[in-house]
């Protein structure tokens, strides 16, 4: 997607603070962190949101979720973290390329 900011980050056209990369996934720090540690897990495949996912994305979604605790630990979130997937306009989604926020650190997060 030529006008997608996360596709541009994946292509290396926009810089990011990467914490992880493999053949299917990248993870980079959020430019506007809401916690001392805040990064996002992003599939290299452009999928707009969870709404656009189907059975063909099952393995990719599993891979993303399984990476969350591993990368959280690597980023120093030893005692817990929060994940968030904003979906669609009313879900507060700003960037329409699927991503999982992972954040925490500093203090116990308030209950939602
Ligand atoms: P949302 O779509 O609501 O889950 O939020 C998208 C997130 O992407 C926001 O938290 C932004 O701060 C973050 N973001 C937007 N542009 C960039 C960028 N160039 N590098 C890193 N994070 C970004
Ligand atoms: Zn994209």
Short mmCIF file of C-alpha atoms and ligand atoms in Angstrom, two decimals:
data_model
loop_
_atom_site.label_atom_id
_atom_site.label_comp_id
_atom_site.label_asym_id
_atom_site.label_seq_id
_atom_site.Cartn_x
_atom_site.Cartn_y
_atom_site.Cartn_z
CA UNK A 1 0.00 0.00 0.00
CA UNK A 2 1.83 3.09 -1.22
CA UNK A 3 0.11 5.54 1.14
CA UNK A 4 0.41 3.40 4.28
CA UNK A 5 2.86 4.75 6.87
CA UNK A 6 3.59 1.31 8.35
CA UNK A 7 4.27 -0.15 4.87
CA UNK A 8 6.73 2.71 4.39
CA UNK A 9 8.42 1.86 7.69
CA UNK A 10 8.57 -1.82 6.66
CA UNK A 11 10.10 -0.82 3.31
CA UNK A 12 12.67 1.33 5.12
CA UNK A 13 11.40 4.55 3.52
CA UNK A 14 10.56 6.03 6.94
CA UNK A 15 12.91 5.50 9.90
CA UNK A 16 11.80 3.65 13.02
CA UNK A 17 13.30 2.34 16.21
CA UNK A 18 13.06 -1.37 15.45
CA UNK A 19 13.10 -3.90 18.24
CA UNK A 20 12.53 -7.01 16.10
CA UNK A 21 12.29 -8.21 12.51
CA UNK A 22 11.76 -11.54 10.78
CA UNK A 23 10.37 -12.60 7.42
CA UNK A 24 6.75 -11.84 8.40
CA UNK A 25 6.84 -9.39 11.29
CA UNK A 26 8.47 -6.17 12.41
CA UNK A 27 8.27 -4.50 15.81
CA UNK A 28 9.19 -0.90 16.49
CA UNK A 29 8.75 1.71 19.21
CA UNK A 30 5.66 3.90 19.09
CA UNK A 31 6.55 7.47 18.18
CA UNK A 32 4.10 8.73 20.86
CA UNK A 33 4.59 6.30 23.74
CA UNK A 34 1.91 6.06 26.42
CA UNK A 35 4.15 4.12 28.81
CA UNK A 36 7.91 3.92 29.51
CA UNK A 37 8.08 0.96 27.10
CA UNK A 38 5.69 1.04 24.13
CA UNK A 39 6.25 -0.80 20.88
CA UNK A 40 4.06 -2.29 18.19
CA UNK A 41 4.05 -5.66 16.49
CA UNK A 42 3.26 -5.25 12.80
CA UNK A 43 2.82 -7.88 10.07
CA UNK A 44 4.78 -7.14 6.91
CA UNK A 45 1.67 -8.07 4.96
CA UNK A 46 -0.62 -5.07 4.59
CA UNK A 47 -3.90 -5.94 6.32
CA UNK A 48 -5.94 -2.90 7.30
CA UNK A 49 -7.29 -4.18 10.62
CA UNK A 50 -8.61 -7.22 12.48
CA UNK A 51 -11.86 -6.73 10.58
CA UNK A 52 -10.11 -7.64 7.32
CA UNK A 53 -8.55 -10.80 8.78
CA UNK A 54 -9.80 -14.25 7.82
CA UNK A 55 -8.71 -17.89 8.10
CA UNK A 56 -5.73 -17.21 5.84
CA UNK A 57 -4.30 -14.93 8.56
CA UNK A 58 -4.61 -17.46 11.38
CA UNK A 59 -0.91 -18.41 11.54
CA UNK A 60 0.21 -14.81 11.22
CA UNK A 61 -2.07 -13.70 14.06
CA UNK A 62 -0.76 -16.55 16.21
CA UNK A 63 2.80 -15.59 15.42
CA UNK A 64 2.17 -11.96 16.37
CA UNK A 65 0.57 -12.89 19.69
CA UNK A 66 3.29 -15.39 20.58
CA UNK A 67 5.94 -12.77 19.95
CA UNK A 68 4.35 -10.30 22.39
CA UNK A 69 5.57 -11.86 25.67
CA UNK A 70 8.99 -12.69 24.21
CA UNK A 71 9.64 -9.14 22.99
CA UNK A 72 8.06 -7.61 26.10
CA UNK A 73 10.56 -9.51 28.22
CA UNK A 74 13.43 -8.50 25.95
CA UNK A 75 12.36 -4.87 26.34
CA UNK A 76 12.48 -5.17 30.13
CA UNK A 77 8.80 -5.77 30.87
CA UNK A 78 9.58 -8.62 33.24
CA UNK A 79 6.52 -8.38 35.45
CA UNK A 80 3.77 -7.82 32.93
CA UNK A 81 2.58 -5.73 30.04
CA UNK A 82 -0.58 -4.73 28.23
CA UNK A 83 -1.58 -5.45 24.65
CA UNK A 84 -4.02 -3.35 22.65
CA UNK A 85 -5.44 -3.70 19.15
CA UNK A 86 -7.43 -0.67 18.06
CA UNK A 87 -9.84 -1.70 15.31
CA UNK A 88 -11.74 0.62 13.00
CA UNK A 89 -12.73 4.24 13.39
CA UNK A 90 -14.83 3.71 16.52
CA UNK A 91 -12.08 1.55 17.98
CA UNK A 92 -9.74 4.52 17.87
CA UNK A 93 -7.59 3.13 15.05
CA UNK A 94 -5.43 5.81 13.40
CA UNK A 95 -3.11 3.73 11.24
CA UNK A 96 -5.00 1.28 9.06
CA UNK A 97 -2.31 -1.39 8.94
CA UNK A 98 -2.94 -4.07 11.57
CA UNK A 99 -0.73 -3.76 14.65
CA UNK A 100 -0.61 -4.89 18.25
CA UNK A 101 0.49 -2.34 20.84
CA UNK A 102 2.61 -3.71 23.68
CA UNK A 103 3.30 -1.37 26.56
CA UNK A 104 4.12 -1.16 30.24
CA UNK A 105 6.88 -0.38 32.67
CA UNK A 106 7.25 2.02 35.51
CA UNK A 107 4.09 1.16 37.44
CA UNK A 108 1.15 -1.20 37.46
CA UNK A 109 -1.26 -0.09 34.77
CA UNK A 110 -4.74 0.92 35.89
CA UNK A 111 -7.62 -1.48 35.27
CA UNK A 112 -9.57 -0.65 32.13
P1 LIG B 1 -3.67 3.15 16.42
O1 LIG B 1 -3.90 3.03 14.94
O2 LIG B 1 -4.71 3.94 17.11
O3 LIG B 1 -3.45 1.82 17.09
O4 LIG B 1 -2.35 3.98 16.64
C1 LIG B 1 -1.28 4.03 15.73
C2 LIG B 1 -0.04 4.30 16.50
O5 LIG B 1 1.02 4.47 15.57
C3 LIG B 1 -0.08 5.56 17.37
O6 LIG B 1 0.14 5.18 18.72
C4 LIG B 1 1.06 6.42 16.82
O7 LIG B 1 1.77 7.09 17.83
C5 LIG B 1 1.92 5.40 16.09
N1 LIG B 1 2.70 5.94 15.00
C6 LIG B 1 2.26 6.73 13.99
N2 LIG B 1 3.26 7.03 13.14
C7 LIG B 1 4.37 6.40 13.62
C8 LIG B 1 5.73 6.31 13.20
N3 LIG B 1 6.17 6.94 12.09
N4 LIG B 1 6.58 5.59 13.95
C9 LIG B 1 6.15 4.95 15.06
N5 LIG B 1 4.90 4.99 15.51
C10 LIG B 1 4.01 5.71 14.80
ZN1 LIG B 2 0.45 -1.03 5.23
#
